[in-house]
mmCIF file of C-alpha atoms in Angstrom:
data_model
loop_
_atom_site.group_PDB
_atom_site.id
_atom_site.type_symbol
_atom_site.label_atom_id
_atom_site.label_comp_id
_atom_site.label_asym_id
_atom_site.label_seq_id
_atom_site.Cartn_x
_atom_site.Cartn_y
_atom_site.Cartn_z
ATOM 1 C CA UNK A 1 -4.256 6.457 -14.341
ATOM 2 C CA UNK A 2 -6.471 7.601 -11.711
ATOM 3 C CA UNK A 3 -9.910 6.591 -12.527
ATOM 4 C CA UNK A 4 -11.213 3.522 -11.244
ATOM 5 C CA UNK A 5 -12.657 0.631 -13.406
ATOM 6 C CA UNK A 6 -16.534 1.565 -12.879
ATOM 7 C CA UNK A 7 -17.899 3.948 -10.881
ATOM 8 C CA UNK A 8 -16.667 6.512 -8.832
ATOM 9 C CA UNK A 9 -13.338 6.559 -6.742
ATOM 10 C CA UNK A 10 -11.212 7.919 -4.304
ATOM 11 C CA UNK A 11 -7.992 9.404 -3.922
ATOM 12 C CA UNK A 12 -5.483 11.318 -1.648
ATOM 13 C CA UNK A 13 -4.757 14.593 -1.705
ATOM 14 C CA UNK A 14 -1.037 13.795 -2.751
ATOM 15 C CA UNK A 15 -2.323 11.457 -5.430
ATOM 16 C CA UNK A 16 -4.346 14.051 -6.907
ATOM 17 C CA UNK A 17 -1.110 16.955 -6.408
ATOM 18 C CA UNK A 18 0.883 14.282 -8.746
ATOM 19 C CA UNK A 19 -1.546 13.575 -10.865
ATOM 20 C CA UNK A 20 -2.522 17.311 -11.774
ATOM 21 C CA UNK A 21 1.176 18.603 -11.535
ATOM 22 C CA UNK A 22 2.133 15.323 -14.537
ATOM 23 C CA UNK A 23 -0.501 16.765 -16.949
ATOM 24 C CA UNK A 24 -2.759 13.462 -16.229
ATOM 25 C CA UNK A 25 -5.833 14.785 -14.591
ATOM 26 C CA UNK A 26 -8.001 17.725 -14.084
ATOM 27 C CA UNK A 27 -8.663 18.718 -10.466
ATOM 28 C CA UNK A 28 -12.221 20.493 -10.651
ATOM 29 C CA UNK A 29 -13.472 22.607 -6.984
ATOM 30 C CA UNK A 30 -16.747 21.674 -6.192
ATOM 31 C CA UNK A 31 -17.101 24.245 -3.498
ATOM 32 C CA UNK A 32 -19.383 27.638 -3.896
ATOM 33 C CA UNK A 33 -17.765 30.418 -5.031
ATOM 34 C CA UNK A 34 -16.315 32.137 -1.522
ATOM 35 C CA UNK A 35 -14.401 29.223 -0.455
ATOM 36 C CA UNK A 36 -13.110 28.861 -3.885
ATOM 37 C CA UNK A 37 -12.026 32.130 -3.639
ATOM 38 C CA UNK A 38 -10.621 31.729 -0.361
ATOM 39 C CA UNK A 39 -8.542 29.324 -0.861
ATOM 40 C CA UNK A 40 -7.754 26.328 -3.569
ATOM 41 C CA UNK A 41 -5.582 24.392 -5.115
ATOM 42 C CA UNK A 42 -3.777 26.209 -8.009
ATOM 43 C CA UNK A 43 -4.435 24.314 -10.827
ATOM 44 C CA UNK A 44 -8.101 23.331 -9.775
ATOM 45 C CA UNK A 45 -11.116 25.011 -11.609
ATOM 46 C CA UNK A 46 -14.436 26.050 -10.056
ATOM 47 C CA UNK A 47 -17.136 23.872 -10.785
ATOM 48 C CA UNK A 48 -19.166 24.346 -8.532
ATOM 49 C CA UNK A 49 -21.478 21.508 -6.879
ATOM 50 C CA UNK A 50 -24.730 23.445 -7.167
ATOM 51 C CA UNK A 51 -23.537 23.793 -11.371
ATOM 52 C CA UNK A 52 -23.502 20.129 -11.753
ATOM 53 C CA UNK A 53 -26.538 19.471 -9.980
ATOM 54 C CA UNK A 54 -27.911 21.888 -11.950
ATOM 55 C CA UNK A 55 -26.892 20.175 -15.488
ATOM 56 C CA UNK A 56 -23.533 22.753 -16.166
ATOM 57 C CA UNK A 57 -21.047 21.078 -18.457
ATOM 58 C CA UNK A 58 -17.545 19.612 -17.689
ATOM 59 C CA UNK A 59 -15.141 22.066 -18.807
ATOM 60 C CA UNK A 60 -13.662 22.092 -22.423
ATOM 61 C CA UNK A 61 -10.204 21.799 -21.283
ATOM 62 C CA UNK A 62 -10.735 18.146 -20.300
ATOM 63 C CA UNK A 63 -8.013 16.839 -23.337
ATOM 64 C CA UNK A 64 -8.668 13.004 -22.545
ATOM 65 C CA UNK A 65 -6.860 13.716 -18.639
ATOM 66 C CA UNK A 66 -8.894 12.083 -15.422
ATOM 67 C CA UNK A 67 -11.450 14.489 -13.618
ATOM 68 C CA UNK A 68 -10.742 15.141 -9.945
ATOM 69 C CA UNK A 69 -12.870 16.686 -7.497
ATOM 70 C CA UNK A 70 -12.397 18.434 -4.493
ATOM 71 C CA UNK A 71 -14.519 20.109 -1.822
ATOM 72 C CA UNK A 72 -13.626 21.026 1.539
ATOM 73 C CA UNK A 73 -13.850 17.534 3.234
ATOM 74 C CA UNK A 74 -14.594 15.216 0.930
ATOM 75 C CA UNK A 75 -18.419 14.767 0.965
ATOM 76 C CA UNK A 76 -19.519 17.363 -1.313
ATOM 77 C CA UNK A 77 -16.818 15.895 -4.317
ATOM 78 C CA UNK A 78 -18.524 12.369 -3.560
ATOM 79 C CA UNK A 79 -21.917 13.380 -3.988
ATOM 80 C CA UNK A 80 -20.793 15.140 -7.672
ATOM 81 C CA UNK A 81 -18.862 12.098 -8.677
ATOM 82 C CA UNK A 82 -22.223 9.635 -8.321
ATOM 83 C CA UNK A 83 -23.565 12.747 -9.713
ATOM 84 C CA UNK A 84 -21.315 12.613 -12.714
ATOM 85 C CA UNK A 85 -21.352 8.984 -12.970
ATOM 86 C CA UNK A 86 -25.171 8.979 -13.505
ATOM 87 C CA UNK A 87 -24.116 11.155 -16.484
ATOM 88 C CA UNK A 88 -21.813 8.447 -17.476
ATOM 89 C CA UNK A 89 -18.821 10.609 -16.738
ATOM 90 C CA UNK A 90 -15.928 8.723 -14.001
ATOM 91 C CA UNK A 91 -14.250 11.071 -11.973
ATOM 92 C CA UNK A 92 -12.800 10.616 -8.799
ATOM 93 C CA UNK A 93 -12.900 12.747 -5.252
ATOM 94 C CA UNK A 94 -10.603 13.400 -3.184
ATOM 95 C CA UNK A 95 -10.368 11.971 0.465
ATOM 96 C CA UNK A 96 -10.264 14.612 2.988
ATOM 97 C CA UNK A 97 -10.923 17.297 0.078
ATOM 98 C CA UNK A 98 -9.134 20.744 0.842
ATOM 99 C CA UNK A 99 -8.569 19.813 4.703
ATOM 100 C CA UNK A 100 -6.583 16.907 3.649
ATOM 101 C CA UNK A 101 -4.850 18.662 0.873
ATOM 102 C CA UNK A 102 -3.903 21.922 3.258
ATOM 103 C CA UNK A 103 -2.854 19.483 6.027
ATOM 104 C CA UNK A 104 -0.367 17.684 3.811
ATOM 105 C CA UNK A 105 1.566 20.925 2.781
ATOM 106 C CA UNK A 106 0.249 21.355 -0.756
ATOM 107 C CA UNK A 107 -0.443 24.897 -1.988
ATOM 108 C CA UNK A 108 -3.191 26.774 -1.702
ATOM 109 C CA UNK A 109 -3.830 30.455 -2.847
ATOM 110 C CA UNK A 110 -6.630 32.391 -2.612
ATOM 111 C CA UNK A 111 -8.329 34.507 -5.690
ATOM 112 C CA UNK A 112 -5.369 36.787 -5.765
ATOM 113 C CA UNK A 113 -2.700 34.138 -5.849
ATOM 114 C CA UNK A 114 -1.245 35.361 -2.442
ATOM 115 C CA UNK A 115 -1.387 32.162 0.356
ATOM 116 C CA UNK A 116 -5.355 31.316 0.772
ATOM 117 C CA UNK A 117 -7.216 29.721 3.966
ATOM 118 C CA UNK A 118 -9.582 26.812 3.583
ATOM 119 C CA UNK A 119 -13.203 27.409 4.673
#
């Protein structure tokens, strides 16, 4: 488990990889839509920061795993998970966001699956 006992957390990019890749969590892209499409995580889905702020939903595939989000660096996945957590919903962000996650190795593919670039 992931989520911390009150309010929101933080992980590691290769906490998040394992978490995602065993079915337990939900890594959600906070980014806008071109660096999404430049590069992400596989599994991650695009909800983007501006969404949230903006009152969007979580998405319906949630299936009682741990949210997980990720930015670029880190900052913009912090601000949604206080944003979240005023919602009552926990998540936690990811330290280092995509940096941190493209610096340790872990895949990252860009809209058309081929080998994406973090910007």
């Amino acid at each position: 488990m992931l989520l911390p006992e009150c309010g929101p957390g933080r992980v590691t990019s290769a906490q998040a990889h394992r978490a995602v890749e065993d079915g337990s969590a939900l890594l959600a892209d906070v980014r806008e839509e071109d660096e999404f499409q430049a590069g992400h995580a596989p599994a991650a889905v695009f909800l983007p920061l501006s969404r949230l702020a903006g009152g969007a939903d979580l998405p319906g595939r949630m299936d009682g795993r741990d949210l997980v989000l990720i930015c670029r660096s880190g900052l913009r996945s912090q601000q949604a998970a206080r944003l979240l957590a005023d919602r009552g919903v926990t998540a936690v962000d990811v330290t280092g966001g995509m940096r941190a996650w493209a610096a340790e190795g872990l895949p990252v593919r860009d809209a058309h699956g081929a080998a994406g670039t973090v910007i």
